[in-house]
mmCIF file with all atom_site columns, C-alpha atoms in Angstrom:
data_model
loop_
_atom_site.group_PDB
_atom_site.id
_atom_site.type_symbol
_atom_site.label_atom_id
_atom_site.label_alt_id
_atom_site.label_comp_id
_atom_site.label_asym_id
_atom_site.label_entity_id
_atom_site.label_seq_id
_atom_site.pdbx_PDB_ins_code
_atom_site.Cartn_x
_atom_site.Cartn_y
_atom_site.Cartn_z
_atom_site.occupancy
_atom_site.B_iso_or_equiv
_atom_site.pdbx_formal_charge
_atom_site.auth_seq_id
_atom_site.auth_comp_id
_atom_site.auth_asym_id
_atom_site.auth_atom_id
_atom_site.pdbx_PDB_model_num
ATOM 1   C CA . MET A 1 1   ? -0.063  -14.051 -9.328  1.00 49.00 ? 1012 MET A CA 1
ATOM 2   C CA . SER A 1 2   ? -1.356  -16.711 -11.684 1.00 47.00 ? 1013 SER A CA 1
ATOM 3   C CA . GLU A 1 3   ? 0.725   -19.576 -13.036 1.00 47.00 ? 1014 GLU A CA 1
ATOM 4   C CA . THR A 1 4   ? 1.175   -17.706 -16.336 1.00 55.00 ? 1015 THR A CA 1
ATOM 5   C CA . ASN A 1 5   ? 2.647   -14.761 -14.416 1.00 77.00 ? 1016 ASN A CA 1
ATOM 6   C CA . THR A 1 6   ? -0.246  -12.581 -15.550 1.00 86.00 ? 1017 THR A CA 1
ATOM 7   C CA . LEU A 1 7   ? -1.249  -9.996  -12.996 1.00 90.00 ? 1018 LEU A CA 1
ATOM 8   C CA . LYS A 1 8   ? -5.026  -10.022 -12.476 1.00 93.00 ? 1019 LYS A CA 1
ATOM 9   C CA . VAL A 1 9   ? -6.380  -6.524  -11.924 1.00 95.00 ? 1020 VAL A CA 1
ATOM 10  C CA . MET A 1 10  ? -9.788  -5.245  -10.825 1.00 96.00 ? 1021 MET A CA 1
ATOM 11  C CA . ILE A 1 11  ? -10.743 -1.607  -11.496 1.00 96.00 ? 1022 ILE A CA 1
ATOM 12  C CA . VAL A 1 12  ? -13.172 0.174   -9.167  1.00 96.00 ? 1023 VAL A CA 1
ATOM 13  C CA . ASP A 1 13  ? -14.170 3.694   -10.242 1.00 95.00 ? 1024 ASP A CA 1
ATOM 14  C CA . ASP A 1 14  ? -17.505 5.440   -10.649 1.00 93.00 ? 1025 ASP A CA 1
ATOM 15  C CA . HIS A 1 15  ? -16.457 7.144   -13.904 1.00 93.00 ? 1026 HIS A CA 1
ATOM 16  C CA . ASP A 1 16  ? -16.850 5.074   -17.068 1.00 93.00 ? 1027 ASP A CA 1
ATOM 17  C CA . MET A 1 17  ? -14.152 7.015   -18.888 1.00 92.00 ? 1028 MET A CA 1
ATOM 18  C CA . VAL A 1 18  ? -11.595 6.365   -16.152 1.00 91.00 ? 1029 VAL A CA 1
ATOM 19  C CA . ARG A 1 19  ? -12.310 2.637   -16.151 1.00 92.00 ? 1030 ARG A CA 1
ATOM 20  C CA . THR A 1 20  ? -12.162 2.554   -19.945 1.00 92.00 ? 1031 THR A CA 1
ATOM 21  C CA . GLY A 1 21  ? -8.866  4.414   -19.990 1.00 88.00 ? 1032 GLY A CA 1
ATOM 22  C CA . LEU A 1 22  ? -7.256  2.175   -17.392 1.00 90.00 ? 1033 LEU A CA 1
ATOM 23  C CA . ARG A 1 23  ? -8.591  -0.986  -19.009 1.00 90.00 ? 1034 ARG A CA 1
ATOM 24  C CA . THR A 1 24  ? -7.413  0.082   -22.469 1.00 88.00 ? 1035 THR A CA 1
ATOM 25  C CA . TYR A 1 25  ? -3.938  0.873   -21.215 1.00 85.00 ? 1036 TYR A CA 1
ATOM 26  C CA . LEU A 1 26  ? -3.571  -2.336  -19.194 1.00 87.00 ? 1037 LEU A CA 1
ATOM 27  C CA . MET A 1 27  ? -4.750  -4.393  -22.176 1.00 84.00 ? 1038 MET A CA 1
ATOM 28  C CA . LEU A 1 28  ? -1.641  -3.180  -24.006 1.00 82.00 ? 1039 LEU A CA 1
ATOM 29  C CA . GLU A 1 29  ? 0.575   -4.641  -21.309 1.00 82.00 ? 1040 GLU A CA 1
ATOM 30  C CA . PRO A 1 30  ? 0.907   -8.444  -21.672 1.00 84.00 ? 1041 PRO A CA 1
ATOM 31  C CA . LYS A 1 31  ? 1.642   -8.899  -17.960 1.00 88.00 ? 1042 LYS A CA 1
ATOM 32  C CA . PHE A 1 32  ? -1.718  -7.441  -16.903 1.00 90.00 ? 1043 PHE A CA 1
ATOM 33  C CA . GLU A 1 33  ? -5.244  -8.767  -17.274 1.00 91.00 ? 1044 GLU A CA 1
ATOM 34  C CA . VAL A 1 34  ? -8.307  -6.780  -16.220 1.00 93.00 ? 1045 VAL A CA 1
ATOM 35  C CA . VAL A 1 35  ? -10.580 -9.469  -14.809 1.00 94.00 ? 1046 VAL A CA 1
ATOM 36  C CA . ALA A 1 36  ? -13.342 -7.279  -13.342 1.00 94.00 ? 1047 ALA A CA 1
ATOM 37  C CA . GLU A 1 37  ? -14.674 -3.729  -13.144 1.00 95.00 ? 1048 GLU A CA 1
ATOM 38  C CA . ALA A 1 38  ? -17.093 -2.047  -10.769 1.00 96.00 ? 1049 ALA A CA 1
ATOM 39  C CA . GLY A 1 39  ? -18.659 1.391   -10.714 1.00 94.00 ? 1050 GLY A CA 1
ATOM 40  C CA . SER A 1 40  ? -19.078 1.565   -6.943  1.00 95.00 ? 1051 SER A CA 1
ATOM 41  C CA . GLY A 1 41  ? -17.668 0.190   -3.736  1.00 94.00 ? 1052 GLY A CA 1
ATOM 42  C CA . GLN A 1 42  ? -20.722 -1.928  -3.028  1.00 95.00 ? 1053 GLN A CA 1
ATOM 43  C CA . ALA A 1 43  ? -20.665 -3.325  -6.565  1.00 95.00 ? 1054 ALA A CA 1
ATOM 44  C CA . ALA A 1 44  ? -17.034 -4.342  -6.082  1.00 95.00 ? 1055 ALA A CA 1
ATOM 45  C CA . ILE A 1 45  ? -17.839 -6.159  -2.859  1.00 95.00 ? 1056 ILE A CA 1
ATOM 46  C CA . SER A 1 46  ? -20.818 -7.901  -4.467  1.00 95.00 ? 1057 SER A CA 1
ATOM 47  C CA . LEU A 1 47  ? -18.733 -9.038  -7.448  1.00 94.00 ? 1058 LEU A CA 1
ATOM 48  C CA . LEU A 1 48  ? -16.096 -10.631 -5.268  1.00 94.00 ? 1059 LEU A CA 1
ATOM 49  C CA . GLU A 1 49  ? -18.646 -12.217 -2.969  1.00 93.00 ? 1060 GLU A CA 1
ATOM 50  C CA . ALA A 1 50  ? -20.442 -13.740 -5.970  1.00 93.00 ? 1061 ALA A CA 1
ATOM 51  C CA . GLY A 1 51  ? -17.132 -15.120 -7.196  1.00 91.00 ? 1062 GLY A CA 1
ATOM 52  C CA . LEU A 1 52  ? -15.210 -14.285 -10.349 1.00 90.00 ? 1063 LEU A CA 1
ATOM 53  C CA . PRO A 1 53  ? -14.383 -16.989 -12.938 1.00 89.00 ? 1064 PRO A CA 1
ATOM 54  C CA . SER A 1 54  ? -10.729 -15.994 -12.614 1.00 86.00 ? 1065 SER A CA 1
ATOM 55  C CA . GLY A 1 55  ? -10.827 -16.031 -8.827  1.00 89.00 ? 1066 GLY A CA 1
ATOM 56  C CA . ILE A 1 56  ? -9.742  -13.244 -6.498  1.00 91.00 ? 1067 ILE A CA 1
ATOM 57  C CA . PRO A 1 57  ? -7.709  -10.592 -8.374  1.00 94.00 ? 1068 PRO A CA 1
ATOM 58  C CA . ASP A 1 58  ? -4.107  -9.879  -7.454  1.00 93.00 ? 1069 ASP A CA 1
ATOM 59  C CA . VAL A 1 59  ? -4.542  -6.124  -7.271  1.00 94.00 ? 1070 VAL A CA 1
ATOM 60  C CA . VAL A 1 60  ? -7.456  -3.696  -7.094  1.00 96.00 ? 1071 VAL A CA 1
ATOM 61  C CA . LEU A 1 61  ? -7.133  -0.154  -8.447  1.00 95.00 ? 1072 LEU A CA 1
ATOM 62  C CA . MET A 1 62  ? -9.530  1.662   -6.119  1.00 95.00 ? 1073 MET A CA 1
ATOM 63  C CA . ASP A 1 63  ? -10.971 5.133   -6.650  1.00 93.00 ? 1074 ASP A CA 1
ATOM 64  C CA . LEU A 1 64  ? -11.048 7.227   -3.487  1.00 90.00 ? 1075 LEU A CA 1
ATOM 65  C CA . MET A 1 65  ? -14.146 9.370   -3.971  1.00 91.00 ? 1076 MET A CA 1
ATOM 66  C CA . MET A 1 66  ? -17.270 7.449   -4.971  1.00 92.00 ? 1077 MET A CA 1
ATOM 67  C CA . PRO A 1 67  ? -20.925 8.046   -4.135  1.00 89.00 ? 1078 PRO A CA 1
ATOM 68  C CA . GLY A 1 68  ? -22.306 5.875   -1.362  1.00 89.00 ? 1079 GLY A CA 1
ATOM 69  C CA . MET A 1 69  ? -19.368 3.844   -0.113  1.00 92.00 ? 1080 MET A CA 1
ATOM 70  C CA . ASP A 1 70  ? -16.047 5.592   -0.699  1.00 93.00 ? 1081 ASP A CA 1
ATOM 71  C CA . GLY A 1 71  ? -12.763 3.911   -1.510  1.00 93.00 ? 1082 GLY A CA 1
ATOM 72  C CA . ILE A 1 72  ? -11.530 3.897   2.079   1.00 92.00 ? 1083 ILE A CA 1
ATOM 73  C CA . GLU A 1 73  ? -14.556 2.078   3.471   1.00 94.00 ? 1084 GLU A CA 1
ATOM 74  C CA . THR A 1 74  ? -14.611 -0.288  0.488   1.00 95.00 ? 1085 THR A CA 1
ATOM 75  C CA . THR A 1 75  ? -10.950 -1.073  1.090   1.00 94.00 ? 1086 THR A CA 1
ATOM 76  C CA . ARG A 1 76  ? -11.575 -1.680  4.778   1.00 92.00 ? 1087 ARG A CA 1
ATOM 77  C CA . GLN A 1 77  ? -14.387 -4.140  4.061   1.00 94.00 ? 1088 GLN A CA 1
ATOM 78  C CA . LEU A 1 78  ? -12.533 -5.960  1.288   1.00 94.00 ? 1089 LEU A CA 1
ATOM 79  C CA . ILE A 1 79  ? -9.371  -6.389  3.361   1.00 91.00 ? 1090 ILE A CA 1
ATOM 80  C CA . ALA A 1 80  ? -11.453 -7.721  6.249   1.00 91.00 ? 1091 ALA A CA 1
ATOM 81  C CA . LYS A 1 81  ? -12.886 -10.420 3.955   1.00 92.00 ? 1092 LYS A CA 1
ATOM 82  C CA . TYR A 1 82  ? -9.842  -10.981 1.740   1.00 92.00 ? 1093 TYR A CA 1
ATOM 83  C CA . PRO A 1 83  ? -6.741  -10.141 3.818   1.00 89.00 ? 1094 PRO A CA 1
ATOM 84  C CA . ASN A 1 84  ? -4.329  -11.132 1.041   1.00 89.00 ? 1095 ASN A CA 1
ATOM 85  C CA . LEU A 1 85  ? -5.929  -8.747  -1.470  1.00 92.00 ? 1096 LEU A CA 1
ATOM 86  C CA . LYS A 1 86  ? -3.636  -5.888  -2.526  1.00 93.00 ? 1097 LYS A CA 1
ATOM 87  C CA . ILE A 1 87  ? -5.313  -2.529  -3.049  1.00 94.00 ? 1098 ILE A CA 1
ATOM 88  C CA . ILE A 1 88  ? -3.892  0.627   -4.625  1.00 92.00 ? 1099 ILE A CA 1
ATOM 89  C CA . MET A 1 89  ? -5.807  3.824   -3.904  1.00 91.00 ? 1100 MET A CA 1
ATOM 90  C CA . LEU A 1 90  ? -5.873  5.740   -7.190  1.00 87.00 ? 1101 LEU A CA 1
ATOM 91  C CA . THR A 1 91  ? -7.199  9.270   -6.811  1.00 85.00 ? 1102 THR A CA 1
ATOM 92  C CA . SER A 1 92  ? -7.010  12.926  -7.774  1.00 83.00 ? 1103 SER A CA 1
ATOM 93  C CA . PHE A 1 93  ? -7.083  14.069  -4.151  1.00 76.00 ? 1104 PHE A CA 1
ATOM 94  C CA . LEU A 1 94  ? -4.069  14.617  -1.912  1.00 77.00 ? 1105 LEU A CA 1
ATOM 95  C CA . GLU A 1 95  ? -5.473  15.276  1.554   1.00 74.00 ? 1106 GLU A CA 1
ATOM 96  C CA . ASP A 1 96  ? -3.559  14.331  4.684   1.00 69.00 ? 1107 ASP A CA 1
ATOM 97  C CA . ASP A 1 97  ? -6.474  12.565  6.377   1.00 74.00 ? 1108 ASP A CA 1
ATOM 98  C CA . LYS A 1 98  ? -7.433  10.723  3.179   1.00 78.00 ? 1109 LYS A CA 1
ATOM 99  C CA . VAL A 1 99  ? -3.907  9.414   2.681   1.00 79.00 ? 1110 VAL A CA 1
ATOM 100 C CA . TYR A 1 100 ? -3.753  8.241   6.289   1.00 78.00 ? 1111 TYR A CA 1
ATOM 101 C CA . GLY A 1 101 ? -7.251  6.752   6.115   1.00 83.00 ? 1112 GLY A CA 1
ATOM 102 C CA . ALA A 1 102 ? -6.453  4.783   2.972   1.00 84.00 ? 1113 ALA A CA 1
ATOM 103 C CA . ILE A 1 103 ? -3.268  3.251   4.403   1.00 83.00 ? 1114 ILE A CA 1
ATOM 104 C CA . GLU A 1 104 ? -4.929  2.580   7.747   1.00 82.00 ? 1115 GLU A CA 1
ATOM 105 C CA . ALA A 1 105 ? -7.776  0.795   5.942   1.00 87.00 ? 1116 ALA A CA 1
ATOM 106 C CA . GLY A 1 106 ? -5.288  -1.549  4.314   1.00 87.00 ? 1117 GLY A CA 1
ATOM 107 C CA . ALA A 1 107 ? -4.308  -0.005  0.976   1.00 88.00 ? 1118 ALA A CA 1
ATOM 108 C CA . VAL A 1 108 ? -0.767  -0.910  -0.032  1.00 89.00 ? 1119 VAL A CA 1
ATOM 109 C CA . SER A 1 109 ? -0.181  2.344   -1.904  1.00 86.00 ? 1120 SER A CA 1
ATOM 110 C CA . TYR A 1 110 ? -1.800  5.725   -2.474  1.00 85.00 ? 1121 TYR A CA 1
ATOM 111 C CA . VAL A 1 111 ? -1.224  6.895   -6.042  1.00 86.00 ? 1122 VAL A CA 1
ATOM 112 C CA . LEU A 1 112 ? -2.362  10.089  -7.719  1.00 85.00 ? 1123 LEU A CA 1
ATOM 113 C CA . LYS A 1 113 ? -4.082  9.790   -11.095 1.00 85.00 ? 1124 LYS A CA 1
ATOM 114 C CA . THR A 1 114 ? -1.492  12.196  -12.488 1.00 84.00 ? 1125 THR A CA 1
ATOM 115 C CA . VAL A 1 115 ? 1.309   9.611   -12.184 1.00 82.00 ? 1126 VAL A CA 1
ATOM 116 C CA . SER A 1 116 ? 3.049   8.401   -15.306 1.00 82.00 ? 1127 SER A CA 1
ATOM 117 C CA . ALA A 1 117 ? 2.324   5.024   -16.864 1.00 82.00 ? 1128 ALA A CA 1
ATOM 118 C CA . GLU A 1 118 ? 5.694   3.770   -15.654 1.00 83.00 ? 1129 GLU A CA 1
ATOM 119 C CA . GLU A 1 119 ? 4.922   4.798   -12.071 1.00 85.00 ? 1130 GLU A CA 1
ATOM 120 C CA . LEU A 1 120 ? 1.553   3.039   -12.157 1.00 87.00 ? 1131 LEU A CA 1
ATOM 121 C CA . ILE A 1 121 ? 3.178   -0.145  -13.485 1.00 86.00 ? 1132 ILE A CA 1
ATOM 122 C CA . TYR A 1 122 ? 5.766   0.059   -10.711 1.00 87.00 ? 1133 TYR A CA 1
ATOM 123 C CA . ALA A 1 123 ? 2.993   0.449   -8.121  1.00 88.00 ? 1134 ALA A CA 1
ATOM 124 C CA . LEU A 1 124 ? 1.126   -2.567  -9.511  1.00 90.00 ? 1135 LEU A CA 1
ATOM 125 C CA . HIS A 1 125 ? 4.174   -4.812  -9.375  1.00 87.00 ? 1136 HIS A CA 1
ATOM 126 C CA . GLY A 1 126 ? 5.067   -3.453  -5.944  1.00 85.00 ? 1137 GLY A CA 1
ATOM 127 C CA . ALA A 1 127 ? 1.588   -4.152  -4.616  1.00 87.00 ? 1138 ALA A CA 1
ATOM 128 C CA . VAL A 1 128 ? 1.896   -7.865  -5.373  1.00 85.00 ? 1139 VAL A CA 1
ATOM 129 C CA . LYS A 1 129 ? 5.009   -7.933  -3.201  1.00 84.00 ? 1140 LYS A CA 1
ATOM 130 C CA . GLY A 1 130 ? 3.304   -5.916  -0.468  1.00 80.00 ? 1141 GLY A CA 1
ATOM 131 C CA . MET A 1 131 ? 5.708   -3.058  -1.139  1.00 81.00 ? 1142 MET A CA 1
ATOM 132 C CA . PRO A 1 132 ? 4.326   0.449   -0.490  1.00 79.00 ? 1143 PRO A CA 1
ATOM 133 C CA . VAL A 1 133 ? 4.813   2.820   -3.411  1.00 76.00 ? 1144 VAL A CA 1
ATOM 134 C CA . MET A 1 134 ? 4.365   6.534   -2.730  1.00 75.00 ? 1145 MET A CA 1
ATOM 135 C CA . THR A 1 135 ? 5.647   9.686   -4.350  1.00 72.00 ? 1146 THR A CA 1
ATOM 136 C CA . ALA A 1 136 ? 7.355   12.270  -2.142  1.00 71.00 ? 1147 ALA A CA 1
ATOM 137 C CA . ASP A 1 137 ? 4.241   14.452  -1.870  1.00 74.00 ? 1148 ASP A CA 1
ATOM 138 C CA . VAL A 1 138 ? 2.079   11.497  -0.846  1.00 75.00 ? 1149 VAL A CA 1
ATOM 139 C CA . SER A 1 139 ? 4.672   10.400  1.710   1.00 71.00 ? 1150 SER A CA 1
ATOM 140 C CA . GLN A 1 140 ? 4.719   13.904  3.181   1.00 71.00 ? 1151 GLN A CA 1
ATOM 141 C CA . ALA A 1 141 ? 0.926   13.981  3.339   1.00 70.00 ? 1152 ALA A CA 1
ATOM 142 C CA . LEU A 1 142 ? 0.952   10.636  5.147   1.00 70.00 ? 1153 LEU A CA 1
ATOM 143 C CA . THR A 1 143 ? 3.440   11.958  7.689   1.00 65.00 ? 1154 THR A CA 1
ATOM 144 C CA . ARG A 1 144 ? 1.344   15.061  8.324   1.00 67.00 ? 1155 ARG A CA 1
ATOM 145 C CA . GLY A 1 145 ? -1.821  12.989  8.612   1.00 67.00 ? 1156 GLY A CA 1
ATOM 146 C CA . LEU A 1 146 ? -0.234  10.642  11.112  1.00 62.00 ? 1157 LEU A CA 1
ATOM 147 C CA . ARG A 1 147 ? 1.102   13.502  13.216  1.00 57.00 ? 1158 ARG A CA 1
ATOM 148 C CA . GLN A 1 148 ? -2.354  15.045  13.365  1.00 58.00 ? 1159 GLN A CA 1
ATOM 149 C CA . ARG A 1 149 ? -3.725  11.958  15.037  1.00 52.00 ? 1160 ARG A CA 1
ATOM 150 C CA . THR A 1 150 ? -3.800  11.736  18.797  1.00 36.00 ? 1161 THR A CA 1
ATOM 151 C CA . ALA A 1 151 ? -0.540  10.285  20.028  1.00 39.00 ? 1162 ALA A CA 1
ATOM 152 C CA . GLN A 1 152 ? -0.978  6.685   21.081  1.00 45.00 ? 1163 GLN A CA 1
ATOM 153 C CA . SER A 1 153 ? -0.083  5.826   24.638  1.00 34.00 ? 1164 SER A CA 1
ATOM 154 C CA . GLY A 1 154 ? 1.954   2.840   25.740  1.00 36.00 ? 1165 GLY A CA 1
ATOM 155 C CA . ASP A 1 155 ? 4.230   2.574   22.698  1.00 47.00 ? 1166 ASP A CA 1
ATOM 156 C CA . GLU A 1 156 ? 6.999   0.073   23.264  1.00 52.00 ? 1167 GLU A CA 1
ATOM 157 C CA . GLU A 1 157 ? 10.476  1.556   23.538  1.00 71.00 ? 1168 GLU A CA 1
ATOM 158 C CA . LEU A 1 158 ? 12.670  0.635   20.596  1.00 76.00 ? 1169 LEU A CA 1
ATOM 159 C CA . THR A 1 159 ? 16.429  0.419   20.623  1.00 81.00 ? 1170 THR A CA 1
ATOM 160 C CA . GLU A 1 160 ? 18.435  2.765   18.393  1.00 81.00 ? 1171 GLU A CA 1
ATOM 161 C CA . ARG A 1 161 ? 19.337  -0.165  16.131  1.00 86.00 ? 1172 ARG A CA 1
ATOM 162 C CA . GLU A 1 162 ? 15.668  -1.152  15.825  1.00 85.00 ? 1173 GLU A CA 1
ATOM 163 C CA . LYS A 1 163 ? 14.815  2.428   14.881  1.00 83.00 ? 1174 LYS A CA 1
ATOM 164 C CA . GLU A 1 164 ? 17.515  2.338   12.196  1.00 86.00 ? 1175 GLU A CA 1
ATOM 165 C CA . VAL A 1 165 ? 16.100  -0.903  10.785  1.00 89.00 ? 1176 VAL A CA 1
ATOM 166 C CA . LEU A 1 166 ? 12.575  0.515   10.950  1.00 87.00 ? 1177 LEU A CA 1
ATOM 167 C CA . LEU A 1 167 ? 13.591  3.611   8.998   1.00 86.00 ? 1178 LEU A CA 1
ATOM 168 C CA . LEU A 1 168 ? 15.238  1.525   6.284   1.00 89.00 ? 1179 LEU A CA 1
ATOM 169 C CA . ILE A 1 169 ? 12.135  -0.678  6.055   1.00 89.00 ? 1180 ILE A CA 1
ATOM 170 C CA . ALA A 1 170 ? 10.086  2.491   5.525   1.00 86.00 ? 1181 ALA A CA 1
ATOM 171 C CA . GLU A 1 171 ? 12.445  3.390   2.670   1.00 84.00 ? 1182 GLU A CA 1
ATOM 172 C CA . GLY A 1 172 ? 11.631  0.094   0.986   1.00 85.00 ? 1183 GLY A CA 1
ATOM 173 C CA . ARG A 1 173 ? 14.987  -1.582  1.602   1.00 87.00 ? 1184 ARG A CA 1
ATOM 174 C CA . SER A 1 174 ? 15.285  -5.372  1.502   1.00 91.00 ? 1185 SER A CA 1
ATOM 175 C CA . ASN A 1 175 ? 16.850  -7.355  4.350   1.00 92.00 ? 1186 ASN A CA 1
ATOM 176 C CA . LYS A 1 176 ? 20.045  -7.689  2.325   1.00 93.00 ? 1187 LYS A CA 1
ATOM 177 C CA . GLU A 1 177 ? 20.194  -3.952  1.644   1.00 93.00 ? 1188 GLU A CA 1
ATOM 178 C CA . ILE A 1 178 ? 19.541  -3.169  5.320   1.00 92.00 ? 1189 ILE A CA 1
ATOM 179 C CA . GLY A 1 179 ? 22.338  -5.529  6.337   1.00 92.00 ? 1190 GLY A CA 1
ATOM 180 C CA . GLU A 1 180 ? 24.770  -3.881  3.923   1.00 93.00 ? 1191 GLU A CA 1
ATOM 181 C CA . GLU A 1 181 ? 23.785  -0.396  5.098   1.00 91.00 ? 1192 GLU A CA 1
ATOM 182 C CA . LEU A 1 182 ? 24.176  -1.218  8.795   1.00 91.00 ? 1193 LEU A CA 1
ATOM 183 C CA . HIS A 1 183 ? 27.055  -3.702  8.351   1.00 91.00 ? 1194 HIS A CA 1
ATOM 184 C CA . ILE A 1 184 ? 25.161  -6.569  9.969   1.00 91.00 ? 1195 ILE A CA 1
ATOM 185 C CA . SER A 1 185 ? 24.166  -10.007 8.693   1.00 90.00 ? 1196 SER A CA 1
ATOM 186 C CA . VAL A 1 186 ? 20.840  -10.756 7.021   1.00 90.00 ? 1197 VAL A CA 1
ATOM 187 C CA . LYS A 1 187 ? 20.090  -13.136 9.906   1.00 88.00 ? 1198 LYS A CA 1
ATOM 188 C CA . THR A 1 188 ? 20.555  -10.274 12.375  1.00 89.00 ? 1199 THR A CA 1
ATOM 189 C CA . VAL A 1 189 ? 18.288  -8.056  10.256  1.00 91.00 ? 1200 VAL A CA 1
ATOM 190 C CA . LYS A 1 190 ? 15.579  -10.724 10.319  1.00 90.00 ? 1201 LYS A CA 1
ATOM 191 C CA . THR A 1 191 ? 15.893  -10.884 14.106  1.00 88.00 ? 1202 THR A CA 1
ATOM 192 C CA . HIS A 1 192 ? 15.447  -7.120  14.366  1.00 88.00 ? 1203 HIS A CA 1
ATOM 193 C CA . VAL A 1 193 ? 12.421  -7.238  12.056  1.00 89.00 ? 1204 VAL A CA 1
ATOM 194 C CA . SER A 1 194 ? 10.853  -10.016 14.140  1.00 86.00 ? 1205 SER A CA 1
ATOM 195 C CA . ASN A 1 195 ? 11.479  -8.027  17.321  1.00 84.00 ? 1206 ASN A CA 1
ATOM 196 C CA . LEU A 1 196 ? 9.948   -4.921  15.761  1.00 85.00 ? 1207 LEU A CA 1
ATOM 197 C CA . LEU A 1 197 ? 6.820   -6.815  14.729  1.00 83.00 ? 1208 LEU A CA 1
ATOM 198 C CA . MET A 1 198 ? 6.491   -8.290  18.206  1.00 80.00 ? 1209 MET A CA 1
ATOM 199 C CA . LYS A 1 199 ? 7.140   -5.055  20.112  1.00 77.00 ? 1210 LYS A CA 1
ATOM 200 C CA . CYS A 1 200 ? 4.861   -2.978  17.912  1.00 78.00 ? 1211 CYS A CA 1
ATOM 201 C CA . GLU A 1 201 ? 2.199   -5.698  17.728  1.00 73.00 ? 1212 GLU A CA 1
ATOM 202 C CA . LEU A 1 202 ? 2.141   -5.477  13.941  1.00 79.00 ? 1213 LEU A CA 1
ATOM 203 C CA . GLU A 1 203 ? 1.836   -8.131  11.249  1.00 78.00 ? 1214 GLU A CA 1
ATOM 204 C CA . ASP A 1 204 ? 4.012   -7.107  8.315   1.00 84.00 ? 1215 ASP A CA 1
ATOM 205 C CA . ARG A 1 205 ? 6.616   -4.722  6.903   1.00 86.00 ? 1216 ARG A CA 1
ATOM 206 C CA . THR A 1 206 ? 3.983   -2.422  5.404   1.00 85.00 ? 1217 THR A CA 1
ATOM 207 C CA . GLN A 1 207 ? 2.575   -1.712  8.850   1.00 83.00 ? 1218 GLN A CA 1
ATOM 208 C CA . LEU A 1 208 ? 6.096   -1.119  10.158  1.00 85.00 ? 1219 LEU A CA 1
ATOM 209 C CA . ALA A 1 209 ? 6.634   1.419   7.379   1.00 85.00 ? 1220 ALA A CA 1
ATOM 210 C CA . VAL A 1 210 ? 3.451   3.241   8.390   1.00 82.00 ? 1221 VAL A CA 1
ATOM 211 C CA . LEU A 1 211 ? 4.658   3.262   12.009  1.00 78.00 ? 1222 LEU A CA 1
ATOM 212 C CA . ALA A 1 212 ? 7.909   4.910   10.943  1.00 79.00 ? 1223 ALA A CA 1
ATOM 213 C CA . HIS A 1 213 ? 5.916   7.633   9.208   1.00 76.00 ? 1224 HIS A CA 1
ATOM 214 C CA . ARG A 1 214 ? 3.710   8.093   12.262  1.00 70.00 ? 1225 ARG A CA 1
ATOM 215 C CA . LYS A 1 215 ? 6.709   8.636   14.490  1.00 68.00 ? 1226 LYS A CA 1
ATOM 216 C CA . GLY A 1 216 ? 8.048   11.198  12.051  1.00 68.00 ? 1227 GLY A CA 1
ATOM 217 C CA . TRP A 1 217 ? 11.313  9.331   11.456  1.00 67.00 ? 1228 TRP A CA 1
ATOM 218 C CA . VAL A 1 218 ? 11.038  9.218   7.656   1.00 66.00 ? 1229 VAL A CA 1
ATOM 219 C CA . LYS A 1 219 ? 13.068  11.924  5.969   1.00 57.00 ? 1230 LYS A CA 1
ATOM 220 C CA . ASN A 1 220 ? 11.330  13.246  2.876   1.00 52.00 ? 1231 ASN A CA 1
ATOM 221 C CA . THR A 1 221 ? 13.502  14.870  0.259   1.00 43.00 ? 1232 THR A CA 1
#
């Protein structure tokens, strides 16, 4: 986020009306600034490679279905070049494999275009913190998509306590909240998180959350 605490947003969607609607709404929110727009995945990549006057945006609102390069492949390529870029997949489609593909490609969240303004704002702020934001139906679709994939061999065995911590991470709990829930210190929680990252060969909490979904440990209400 910039020094003025303004969240820089890039909109990628092949429909002019969608981009206009999102831009118009975000312009009404003082904490957001739309710094770039693109009508295709390739155009988005080209814009960032050419360099924007405002620099790399904080968050990209990415359409899933676009002609040529879709949102999943665009996300994959952008994350490979800009690993700190936060991407929210914004779409009308709720398909198990699409949800899984988007998260696997590096999207922080998968949000339906039918969400309320408040939910979209929450997802934008969450993305900056690397916090996954998903509605119950999206979370369920992710779980189904993960279960449909071929089971990976050689998974490291986790202790029961590590599984408890992993589940709470998937629920979006902070280290303090996890400690209070399990009656352990924050320092102990951090140790468990470090062990989980090492055992699972993952890099961050978002990937741990996806792992919890893949193992089917997340309880959807």
